[in-house]
Coordinates of N, CA, C and O and ligand atoms in Angstrom, one line a residue:
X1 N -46.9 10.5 6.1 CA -45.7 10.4 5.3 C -46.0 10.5 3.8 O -46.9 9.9 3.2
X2 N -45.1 11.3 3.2 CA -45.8 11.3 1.8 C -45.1 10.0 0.9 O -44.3 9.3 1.3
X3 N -45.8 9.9 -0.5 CA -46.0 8.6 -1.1 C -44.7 8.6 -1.6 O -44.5 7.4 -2.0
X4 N -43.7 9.4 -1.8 CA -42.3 9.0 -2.4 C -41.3 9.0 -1.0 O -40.2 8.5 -1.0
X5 N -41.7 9.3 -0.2 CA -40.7 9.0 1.1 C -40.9 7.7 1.3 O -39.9 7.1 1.6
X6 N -41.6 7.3 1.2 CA -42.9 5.7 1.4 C -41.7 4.5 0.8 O -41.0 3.5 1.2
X7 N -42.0 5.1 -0.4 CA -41.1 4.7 -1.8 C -39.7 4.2 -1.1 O -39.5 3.2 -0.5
X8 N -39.0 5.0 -1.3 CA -37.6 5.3 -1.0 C -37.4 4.3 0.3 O -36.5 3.5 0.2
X9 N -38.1 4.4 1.5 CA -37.9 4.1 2.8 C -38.0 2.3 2.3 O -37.2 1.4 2.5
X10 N -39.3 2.0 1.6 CA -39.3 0.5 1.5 C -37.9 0.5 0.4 O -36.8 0.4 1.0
X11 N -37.9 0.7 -0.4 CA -36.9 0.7 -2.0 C -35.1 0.1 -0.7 O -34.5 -1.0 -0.7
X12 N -34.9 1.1 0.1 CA -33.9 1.3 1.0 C -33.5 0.0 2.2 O -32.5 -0.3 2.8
X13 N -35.1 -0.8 2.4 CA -35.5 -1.5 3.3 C -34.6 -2.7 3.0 O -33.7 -3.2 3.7
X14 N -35.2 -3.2 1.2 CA -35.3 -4.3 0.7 C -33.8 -4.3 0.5 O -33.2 -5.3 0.8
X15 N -33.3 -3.2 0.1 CA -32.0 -3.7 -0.4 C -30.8 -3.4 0.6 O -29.6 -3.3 0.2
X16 N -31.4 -3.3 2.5 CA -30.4 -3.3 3.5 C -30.7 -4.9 3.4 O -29.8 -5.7 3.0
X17 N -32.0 -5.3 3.9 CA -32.1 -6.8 3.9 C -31.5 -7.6 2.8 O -30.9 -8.6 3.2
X18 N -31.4 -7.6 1.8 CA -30.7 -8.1 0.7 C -29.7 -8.2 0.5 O -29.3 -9.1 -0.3
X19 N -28.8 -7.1 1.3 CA -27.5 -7.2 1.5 C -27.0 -8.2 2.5 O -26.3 -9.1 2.1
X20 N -27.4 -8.0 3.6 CA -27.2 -8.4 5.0 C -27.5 -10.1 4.4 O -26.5 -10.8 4.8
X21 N -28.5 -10.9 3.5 CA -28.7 -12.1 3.1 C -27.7 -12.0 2.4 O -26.9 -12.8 3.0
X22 N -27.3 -11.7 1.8 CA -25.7 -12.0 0.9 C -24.8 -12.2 1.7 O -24.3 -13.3 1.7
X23 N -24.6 -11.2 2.3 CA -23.2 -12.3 3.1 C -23.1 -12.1 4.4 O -22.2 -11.6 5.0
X24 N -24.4 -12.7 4.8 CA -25.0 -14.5 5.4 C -24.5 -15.2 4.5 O -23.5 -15.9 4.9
X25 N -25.1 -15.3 3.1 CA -25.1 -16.3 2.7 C -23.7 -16.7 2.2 O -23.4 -17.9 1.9
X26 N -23.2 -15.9 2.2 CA -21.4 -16.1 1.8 C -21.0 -16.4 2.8 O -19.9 -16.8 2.7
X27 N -21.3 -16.3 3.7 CA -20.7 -16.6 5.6 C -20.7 -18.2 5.3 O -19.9 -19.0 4.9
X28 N -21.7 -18.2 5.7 CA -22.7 -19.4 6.0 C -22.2 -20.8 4.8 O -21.2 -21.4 4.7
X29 N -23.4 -20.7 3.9 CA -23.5 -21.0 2.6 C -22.1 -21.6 2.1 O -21.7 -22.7 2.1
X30 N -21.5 -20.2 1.7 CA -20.2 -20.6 0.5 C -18.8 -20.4 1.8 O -17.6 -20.3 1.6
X31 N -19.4 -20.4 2.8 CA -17.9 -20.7 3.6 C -16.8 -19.5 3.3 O -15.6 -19.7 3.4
X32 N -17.3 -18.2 2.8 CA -16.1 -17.6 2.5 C -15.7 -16.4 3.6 O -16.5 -15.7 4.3
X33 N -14.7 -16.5 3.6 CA -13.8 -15.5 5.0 C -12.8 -14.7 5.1 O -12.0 -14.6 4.1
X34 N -12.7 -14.1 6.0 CA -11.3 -13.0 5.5 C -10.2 -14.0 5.6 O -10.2 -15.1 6.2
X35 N -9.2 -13.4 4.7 CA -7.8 -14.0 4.6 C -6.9 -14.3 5.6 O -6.3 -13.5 6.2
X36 N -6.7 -15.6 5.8 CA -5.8 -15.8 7.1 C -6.4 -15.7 8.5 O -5.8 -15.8 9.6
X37 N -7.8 -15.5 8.2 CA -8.5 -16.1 10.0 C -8.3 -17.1 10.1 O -9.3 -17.9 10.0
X38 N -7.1 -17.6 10.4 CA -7.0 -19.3 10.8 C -7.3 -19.1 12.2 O -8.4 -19.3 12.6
X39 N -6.2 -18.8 13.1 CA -5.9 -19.2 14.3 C -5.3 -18.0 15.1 O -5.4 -16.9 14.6
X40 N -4.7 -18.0 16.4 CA -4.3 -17.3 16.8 C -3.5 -17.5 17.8 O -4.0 -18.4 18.4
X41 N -2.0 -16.9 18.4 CA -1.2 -17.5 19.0 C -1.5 -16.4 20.3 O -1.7 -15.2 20.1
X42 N -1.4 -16.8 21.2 CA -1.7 -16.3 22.6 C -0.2 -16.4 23.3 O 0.5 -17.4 23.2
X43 N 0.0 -15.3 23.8 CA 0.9 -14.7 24.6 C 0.9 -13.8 25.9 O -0.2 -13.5 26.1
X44 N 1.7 -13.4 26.6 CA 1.7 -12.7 27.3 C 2.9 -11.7 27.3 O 4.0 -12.3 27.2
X45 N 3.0 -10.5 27.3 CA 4.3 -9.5 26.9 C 5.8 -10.0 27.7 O 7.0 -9.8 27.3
X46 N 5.4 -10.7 29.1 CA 6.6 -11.2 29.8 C 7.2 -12.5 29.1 O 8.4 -12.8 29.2
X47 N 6.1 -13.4 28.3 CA 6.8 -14.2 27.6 C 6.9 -14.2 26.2 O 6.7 -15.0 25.3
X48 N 7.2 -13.0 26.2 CA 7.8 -12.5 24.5 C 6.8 -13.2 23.3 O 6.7 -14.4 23.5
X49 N 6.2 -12.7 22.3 CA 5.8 -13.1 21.3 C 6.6 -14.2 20.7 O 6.1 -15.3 20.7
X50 N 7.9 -14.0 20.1 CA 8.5 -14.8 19.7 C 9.0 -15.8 20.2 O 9.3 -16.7 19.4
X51 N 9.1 -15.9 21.3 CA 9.8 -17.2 22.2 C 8.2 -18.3 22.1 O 8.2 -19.5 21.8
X52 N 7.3 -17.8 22.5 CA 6.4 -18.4 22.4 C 5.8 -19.1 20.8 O 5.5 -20.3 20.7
X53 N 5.9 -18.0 19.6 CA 5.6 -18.6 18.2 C 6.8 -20.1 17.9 O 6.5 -21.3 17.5
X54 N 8.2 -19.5 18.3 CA 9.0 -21.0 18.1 C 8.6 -22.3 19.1 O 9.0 -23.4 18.9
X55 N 7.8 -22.0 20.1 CA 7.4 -23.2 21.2 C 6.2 -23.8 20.4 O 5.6 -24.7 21.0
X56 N 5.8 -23.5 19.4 CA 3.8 -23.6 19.3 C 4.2 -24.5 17.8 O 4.8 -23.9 16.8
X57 N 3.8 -25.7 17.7 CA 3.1 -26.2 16.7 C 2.5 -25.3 15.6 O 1.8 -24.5 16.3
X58 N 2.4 -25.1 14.2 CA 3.5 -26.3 13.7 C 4.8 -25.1 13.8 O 5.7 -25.3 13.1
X59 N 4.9 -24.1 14.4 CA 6.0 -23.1 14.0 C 7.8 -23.5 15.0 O 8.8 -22.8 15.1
X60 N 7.4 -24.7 15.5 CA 8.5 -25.2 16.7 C 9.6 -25.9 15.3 O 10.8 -26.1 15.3
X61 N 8.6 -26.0 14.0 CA 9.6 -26.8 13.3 C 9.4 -25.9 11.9 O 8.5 -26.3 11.1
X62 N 10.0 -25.0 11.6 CA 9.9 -23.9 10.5 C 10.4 -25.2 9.1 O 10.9 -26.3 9.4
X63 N 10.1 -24.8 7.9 CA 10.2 -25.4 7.1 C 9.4 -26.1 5.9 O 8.4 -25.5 5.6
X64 N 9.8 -27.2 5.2 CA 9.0 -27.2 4.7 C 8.5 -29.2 4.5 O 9.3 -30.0 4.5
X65 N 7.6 -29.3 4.3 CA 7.5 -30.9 4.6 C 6.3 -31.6 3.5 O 5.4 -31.1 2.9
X66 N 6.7 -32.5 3.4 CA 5.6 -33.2 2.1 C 4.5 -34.3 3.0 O 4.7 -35.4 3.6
X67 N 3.2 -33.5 2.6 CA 2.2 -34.1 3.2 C 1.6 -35.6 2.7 O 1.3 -36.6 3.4
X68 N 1.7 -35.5 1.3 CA 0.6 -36.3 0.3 C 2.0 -36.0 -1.1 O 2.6 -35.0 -1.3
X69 N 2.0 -37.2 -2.0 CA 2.1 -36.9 -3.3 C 2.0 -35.6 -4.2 O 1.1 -35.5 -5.0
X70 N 2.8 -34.8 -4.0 CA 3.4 -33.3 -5.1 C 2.7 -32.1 -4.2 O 2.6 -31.0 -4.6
X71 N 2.1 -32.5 -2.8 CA 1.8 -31.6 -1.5 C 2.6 -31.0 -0.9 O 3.6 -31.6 -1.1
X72 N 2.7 -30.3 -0.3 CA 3.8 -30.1 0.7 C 3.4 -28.4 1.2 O 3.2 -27.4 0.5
X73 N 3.6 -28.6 2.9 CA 3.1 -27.2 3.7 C 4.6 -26.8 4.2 O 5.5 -27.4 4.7
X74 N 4.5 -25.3 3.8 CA 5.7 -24.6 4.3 C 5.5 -23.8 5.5 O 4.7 -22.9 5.6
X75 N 6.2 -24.1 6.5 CA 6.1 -23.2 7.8 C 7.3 -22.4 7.8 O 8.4 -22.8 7.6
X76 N 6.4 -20.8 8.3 CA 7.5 -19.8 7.9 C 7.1 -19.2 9.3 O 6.0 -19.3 9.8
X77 N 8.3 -18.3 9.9 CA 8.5 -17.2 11.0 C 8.6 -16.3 10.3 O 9.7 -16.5 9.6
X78 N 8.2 -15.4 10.1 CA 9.0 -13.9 10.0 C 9.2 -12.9 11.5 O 8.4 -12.7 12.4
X79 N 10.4 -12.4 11.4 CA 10.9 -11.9 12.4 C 11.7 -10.3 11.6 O 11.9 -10.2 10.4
X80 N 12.0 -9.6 12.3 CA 12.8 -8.1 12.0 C 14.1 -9.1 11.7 O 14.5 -10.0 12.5
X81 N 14.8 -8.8 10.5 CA 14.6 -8.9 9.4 C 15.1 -10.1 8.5 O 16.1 -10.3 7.8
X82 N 14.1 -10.9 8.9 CA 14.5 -12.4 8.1 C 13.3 -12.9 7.9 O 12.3 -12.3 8.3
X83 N 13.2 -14.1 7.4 CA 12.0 -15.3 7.3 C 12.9 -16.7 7.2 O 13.9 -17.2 6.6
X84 N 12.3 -17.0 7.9 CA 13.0 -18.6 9.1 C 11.8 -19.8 8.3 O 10.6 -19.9 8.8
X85 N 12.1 -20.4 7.3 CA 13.9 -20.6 6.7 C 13.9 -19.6 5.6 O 12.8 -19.1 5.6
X86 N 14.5 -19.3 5.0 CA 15.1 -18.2 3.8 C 14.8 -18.9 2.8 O 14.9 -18.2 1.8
X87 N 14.5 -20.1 2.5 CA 15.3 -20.5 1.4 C 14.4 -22.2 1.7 O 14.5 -23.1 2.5
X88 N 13.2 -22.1 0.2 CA 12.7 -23.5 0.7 C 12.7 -24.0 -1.1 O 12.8 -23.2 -2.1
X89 N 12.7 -25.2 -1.1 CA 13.4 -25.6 -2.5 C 11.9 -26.9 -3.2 O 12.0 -28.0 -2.7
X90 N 10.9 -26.7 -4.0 CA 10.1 -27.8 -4.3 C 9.9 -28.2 -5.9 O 10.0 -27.3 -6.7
X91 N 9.7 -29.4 -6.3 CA 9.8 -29.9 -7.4 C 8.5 -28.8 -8.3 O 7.5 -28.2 -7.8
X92 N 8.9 -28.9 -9.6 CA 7.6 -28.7 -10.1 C 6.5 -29.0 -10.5 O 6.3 -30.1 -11.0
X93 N 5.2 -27.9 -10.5 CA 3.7 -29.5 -10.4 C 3.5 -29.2 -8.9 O 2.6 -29.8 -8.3
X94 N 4.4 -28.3 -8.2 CA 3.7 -28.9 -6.5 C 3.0 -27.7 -5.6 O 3.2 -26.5 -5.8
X95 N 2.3 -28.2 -4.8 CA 1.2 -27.5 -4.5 C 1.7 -27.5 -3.2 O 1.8 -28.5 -2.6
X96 N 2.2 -26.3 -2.6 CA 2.5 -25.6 -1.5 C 1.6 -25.2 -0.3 O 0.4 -25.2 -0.5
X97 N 1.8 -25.1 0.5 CA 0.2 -24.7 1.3 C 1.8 -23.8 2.2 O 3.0 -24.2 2.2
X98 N 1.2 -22.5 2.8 CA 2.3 -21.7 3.1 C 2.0 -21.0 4.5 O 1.5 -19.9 4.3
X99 N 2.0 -21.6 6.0 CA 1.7 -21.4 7.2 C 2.7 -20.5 7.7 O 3.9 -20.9 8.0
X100 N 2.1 -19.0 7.9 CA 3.0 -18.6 8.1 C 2.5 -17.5 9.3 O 1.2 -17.4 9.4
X101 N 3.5 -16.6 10.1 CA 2.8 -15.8 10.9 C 4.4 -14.8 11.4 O 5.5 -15.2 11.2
X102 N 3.9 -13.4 12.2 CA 5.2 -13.2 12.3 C 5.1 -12.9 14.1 O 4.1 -12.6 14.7
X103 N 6.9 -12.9 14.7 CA 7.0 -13.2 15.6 C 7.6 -11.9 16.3 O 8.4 -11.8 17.2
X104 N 6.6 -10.6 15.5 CA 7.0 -9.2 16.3 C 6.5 -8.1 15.4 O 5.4 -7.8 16.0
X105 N 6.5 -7.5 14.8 CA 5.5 -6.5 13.9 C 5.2 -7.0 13.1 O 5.1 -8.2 13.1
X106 N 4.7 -6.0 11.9 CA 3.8 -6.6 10.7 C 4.5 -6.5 9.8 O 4.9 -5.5 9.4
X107 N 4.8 -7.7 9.3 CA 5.3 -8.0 8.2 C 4.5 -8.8 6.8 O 3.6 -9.6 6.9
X108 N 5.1 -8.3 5.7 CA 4.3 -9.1 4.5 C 4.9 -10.5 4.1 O 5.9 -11.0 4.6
X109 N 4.2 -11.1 3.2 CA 4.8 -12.2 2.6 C 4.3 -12.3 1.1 O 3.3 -13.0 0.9
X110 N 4.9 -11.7 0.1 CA 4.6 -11.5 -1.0 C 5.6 -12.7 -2.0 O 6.8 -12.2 -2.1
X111 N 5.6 -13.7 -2.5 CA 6.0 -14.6 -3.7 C 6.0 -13.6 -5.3 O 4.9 -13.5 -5.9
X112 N 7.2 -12.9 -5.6 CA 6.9 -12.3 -6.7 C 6.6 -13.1 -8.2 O 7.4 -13.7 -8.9
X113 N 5.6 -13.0 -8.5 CA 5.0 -13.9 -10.0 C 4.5 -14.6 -9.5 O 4.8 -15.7 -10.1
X114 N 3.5 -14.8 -8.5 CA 2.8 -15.5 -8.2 C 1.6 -14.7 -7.6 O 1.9 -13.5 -7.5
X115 N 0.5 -15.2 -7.2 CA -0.7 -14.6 -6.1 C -0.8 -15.0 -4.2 O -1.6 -14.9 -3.3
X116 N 1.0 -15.7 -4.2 CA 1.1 -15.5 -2.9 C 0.8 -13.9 -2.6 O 1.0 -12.9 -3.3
X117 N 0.4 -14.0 -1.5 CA 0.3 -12.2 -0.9 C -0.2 -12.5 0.4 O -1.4 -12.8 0.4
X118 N 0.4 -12.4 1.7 CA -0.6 -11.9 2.8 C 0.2 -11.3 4.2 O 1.4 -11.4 4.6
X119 N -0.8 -10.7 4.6 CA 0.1 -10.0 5.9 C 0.3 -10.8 6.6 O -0.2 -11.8 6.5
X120 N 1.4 -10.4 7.7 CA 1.7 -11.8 8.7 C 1.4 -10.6 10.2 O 2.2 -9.8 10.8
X121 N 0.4 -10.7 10.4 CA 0.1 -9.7 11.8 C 1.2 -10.6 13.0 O 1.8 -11.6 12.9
X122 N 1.2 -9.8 14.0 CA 2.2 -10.9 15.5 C 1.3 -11.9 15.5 O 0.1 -11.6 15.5
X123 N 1.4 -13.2 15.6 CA 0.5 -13.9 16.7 C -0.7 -14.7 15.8 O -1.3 -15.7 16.1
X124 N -0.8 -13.9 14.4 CA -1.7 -14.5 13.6 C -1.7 -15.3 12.8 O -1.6 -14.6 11.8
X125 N -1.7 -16.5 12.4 CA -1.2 -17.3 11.5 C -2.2 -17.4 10.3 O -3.4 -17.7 10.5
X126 N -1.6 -17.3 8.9 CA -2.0 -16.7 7.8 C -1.3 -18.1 6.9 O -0.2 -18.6 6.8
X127 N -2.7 -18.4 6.2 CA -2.8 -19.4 5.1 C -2.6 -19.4 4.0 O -3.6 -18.8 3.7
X128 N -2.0 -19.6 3.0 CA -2.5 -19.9 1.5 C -1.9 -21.0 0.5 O -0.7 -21.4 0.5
X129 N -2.5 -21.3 0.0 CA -2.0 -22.7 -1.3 C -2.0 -22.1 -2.5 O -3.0 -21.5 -3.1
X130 N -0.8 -22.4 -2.9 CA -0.4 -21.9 -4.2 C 0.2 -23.3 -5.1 O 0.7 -24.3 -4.4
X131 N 0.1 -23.2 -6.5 CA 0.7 -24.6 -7.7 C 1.6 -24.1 -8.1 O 1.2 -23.2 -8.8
X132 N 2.9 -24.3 -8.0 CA 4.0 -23.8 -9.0 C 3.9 -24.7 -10.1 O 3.9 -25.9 -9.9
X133 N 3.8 -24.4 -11.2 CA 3.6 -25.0 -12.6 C 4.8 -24.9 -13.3 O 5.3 -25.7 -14.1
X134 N 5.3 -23.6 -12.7 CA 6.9 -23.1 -13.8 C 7.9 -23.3 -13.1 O 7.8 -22.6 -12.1
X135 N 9.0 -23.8 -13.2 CA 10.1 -23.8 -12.9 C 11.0 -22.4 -13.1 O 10.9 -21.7 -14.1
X136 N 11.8 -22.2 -11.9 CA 12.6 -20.8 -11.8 C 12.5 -20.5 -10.3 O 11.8 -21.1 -9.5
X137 N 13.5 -19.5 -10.0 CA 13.8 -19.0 -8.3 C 12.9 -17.4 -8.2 O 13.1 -16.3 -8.7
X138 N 11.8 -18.0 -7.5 CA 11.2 -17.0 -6.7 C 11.0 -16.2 -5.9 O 10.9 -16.8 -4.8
X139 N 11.0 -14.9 -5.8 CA 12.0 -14.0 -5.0 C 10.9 -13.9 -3.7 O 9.8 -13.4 -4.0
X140 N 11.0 -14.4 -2.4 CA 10.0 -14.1 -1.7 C 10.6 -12.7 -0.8 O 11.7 -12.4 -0.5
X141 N 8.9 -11.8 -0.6 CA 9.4 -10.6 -0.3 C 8.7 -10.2 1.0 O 7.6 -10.8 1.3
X142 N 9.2 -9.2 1.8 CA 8.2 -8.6 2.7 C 8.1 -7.2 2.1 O 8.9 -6.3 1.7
X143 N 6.6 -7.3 2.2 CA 6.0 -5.9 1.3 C 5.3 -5.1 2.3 O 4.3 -4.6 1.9
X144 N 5.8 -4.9 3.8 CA 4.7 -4.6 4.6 C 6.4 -3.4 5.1 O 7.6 -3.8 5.2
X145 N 6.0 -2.3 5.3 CA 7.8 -1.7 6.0 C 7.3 -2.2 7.9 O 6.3 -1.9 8.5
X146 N 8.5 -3.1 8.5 CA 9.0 -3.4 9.4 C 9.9 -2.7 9.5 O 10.8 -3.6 9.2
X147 N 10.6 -1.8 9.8 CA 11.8 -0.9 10.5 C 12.8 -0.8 9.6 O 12.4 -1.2 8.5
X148 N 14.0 -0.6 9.5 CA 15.1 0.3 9.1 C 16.1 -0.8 7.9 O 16.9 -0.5 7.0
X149 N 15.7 -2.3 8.2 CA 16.3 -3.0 7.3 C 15.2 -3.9 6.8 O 15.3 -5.1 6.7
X150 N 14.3 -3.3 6.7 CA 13.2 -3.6 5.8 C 13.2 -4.2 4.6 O 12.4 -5.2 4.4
X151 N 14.0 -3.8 3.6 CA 14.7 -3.9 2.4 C 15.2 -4.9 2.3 O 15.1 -5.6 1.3
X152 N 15.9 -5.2 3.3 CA 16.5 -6.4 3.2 C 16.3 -8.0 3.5 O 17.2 -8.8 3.5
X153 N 14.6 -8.2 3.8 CA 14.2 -9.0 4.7 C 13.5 -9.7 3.1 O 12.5 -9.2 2.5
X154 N 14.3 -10.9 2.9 CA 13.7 -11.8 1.6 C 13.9 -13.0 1.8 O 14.4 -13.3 2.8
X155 N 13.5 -14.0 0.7 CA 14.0 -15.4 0.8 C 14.0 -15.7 -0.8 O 14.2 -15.0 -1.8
X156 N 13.8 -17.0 -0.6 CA 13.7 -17.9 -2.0 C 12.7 -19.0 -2.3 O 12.8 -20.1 -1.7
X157 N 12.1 -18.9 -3.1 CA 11.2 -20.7 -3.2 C 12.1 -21.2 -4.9 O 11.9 -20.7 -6.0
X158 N 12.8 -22.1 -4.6 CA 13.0 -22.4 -5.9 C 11.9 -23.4 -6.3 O 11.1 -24.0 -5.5
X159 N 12.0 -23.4 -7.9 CA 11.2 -24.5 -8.4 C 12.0 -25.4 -9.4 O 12.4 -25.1 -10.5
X160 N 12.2 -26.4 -8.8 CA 12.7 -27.4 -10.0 C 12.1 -27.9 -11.5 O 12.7 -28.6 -12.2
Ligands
LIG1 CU1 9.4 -7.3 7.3 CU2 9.3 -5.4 5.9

């Protein structure tokens, strides 16, 4: 083998292994993960996706609930073309946690002016915690196209 192939082949070695230790180490280590691998809702096609997401904890009770002092987790359905509830209302200062998943294609869940953002795959239930600091009505959106009234599939978070 000549002495720059040599080169290259170790040069190439160190930094597959180097990589591959990185995230290990972000696995492992710093606990970091794709977005929304929480969980997963198990079905069968005779018993409908949806019939099954409204039977399943916590999605049996859509809404929104206060955990802890200025806490509070929002459970959302998305379905062709709505989000169950439409319309969730929290003080300001309060830290949301937003459980959500959808109950037949792929839909988004975008909070405009905020860094809410995530897909809601069927069946997969998708996390995130957000602080409203500002007061105002926030347009929640689906940003993912679900079929023909797509457009029309929004809600609301007010902030007091
Ligand atoms: Cu749901 Cu677009």
């Amino acid at each position: 083998m000549e002495r720059l192939e040599r080169f290259f082949l170790i040069v190439a070695g160190i930094l597959l292994v180097g990589f591959l230790a990185a995230v290990g180490y972000a696995a492992v280590g710093m606990h970091i993960h794709l977005p929304g691998h929480g969980s997963q809702i198990h079905y069968t096609s005779e018993q409908g996706l949806l019939k099954v997401v409204r039977h399943t904890p916590p999605f049996d009770r859509p809404g929104l609930r206060q955990v802890a002092p200025g806490k509070y987790e929002a459970v959302f359905i998305a379905r062709t073309w709505s989000f169950v509830p439409d319309k969730i209302e929290v003080p300001r200062g309060s830290e949301v946690t937003f459980i959500a998943t959808s109950g037949d294609v792929v839909h988004g869940f975008y909070i405009a002016g905020t860094r809410v953002n995530m897909m809601l795959l069927p069946g997969e239930v998708s996390r995130m915690t957000y602080r409203f600091d500002h007061p105002g009505n926030y347009l929640l959106l689906c940003h993912e196209y679900c079929g023909h009234l797509h457009e029309t599939m929004s809600g609301e978070v007010k902030v007091q």
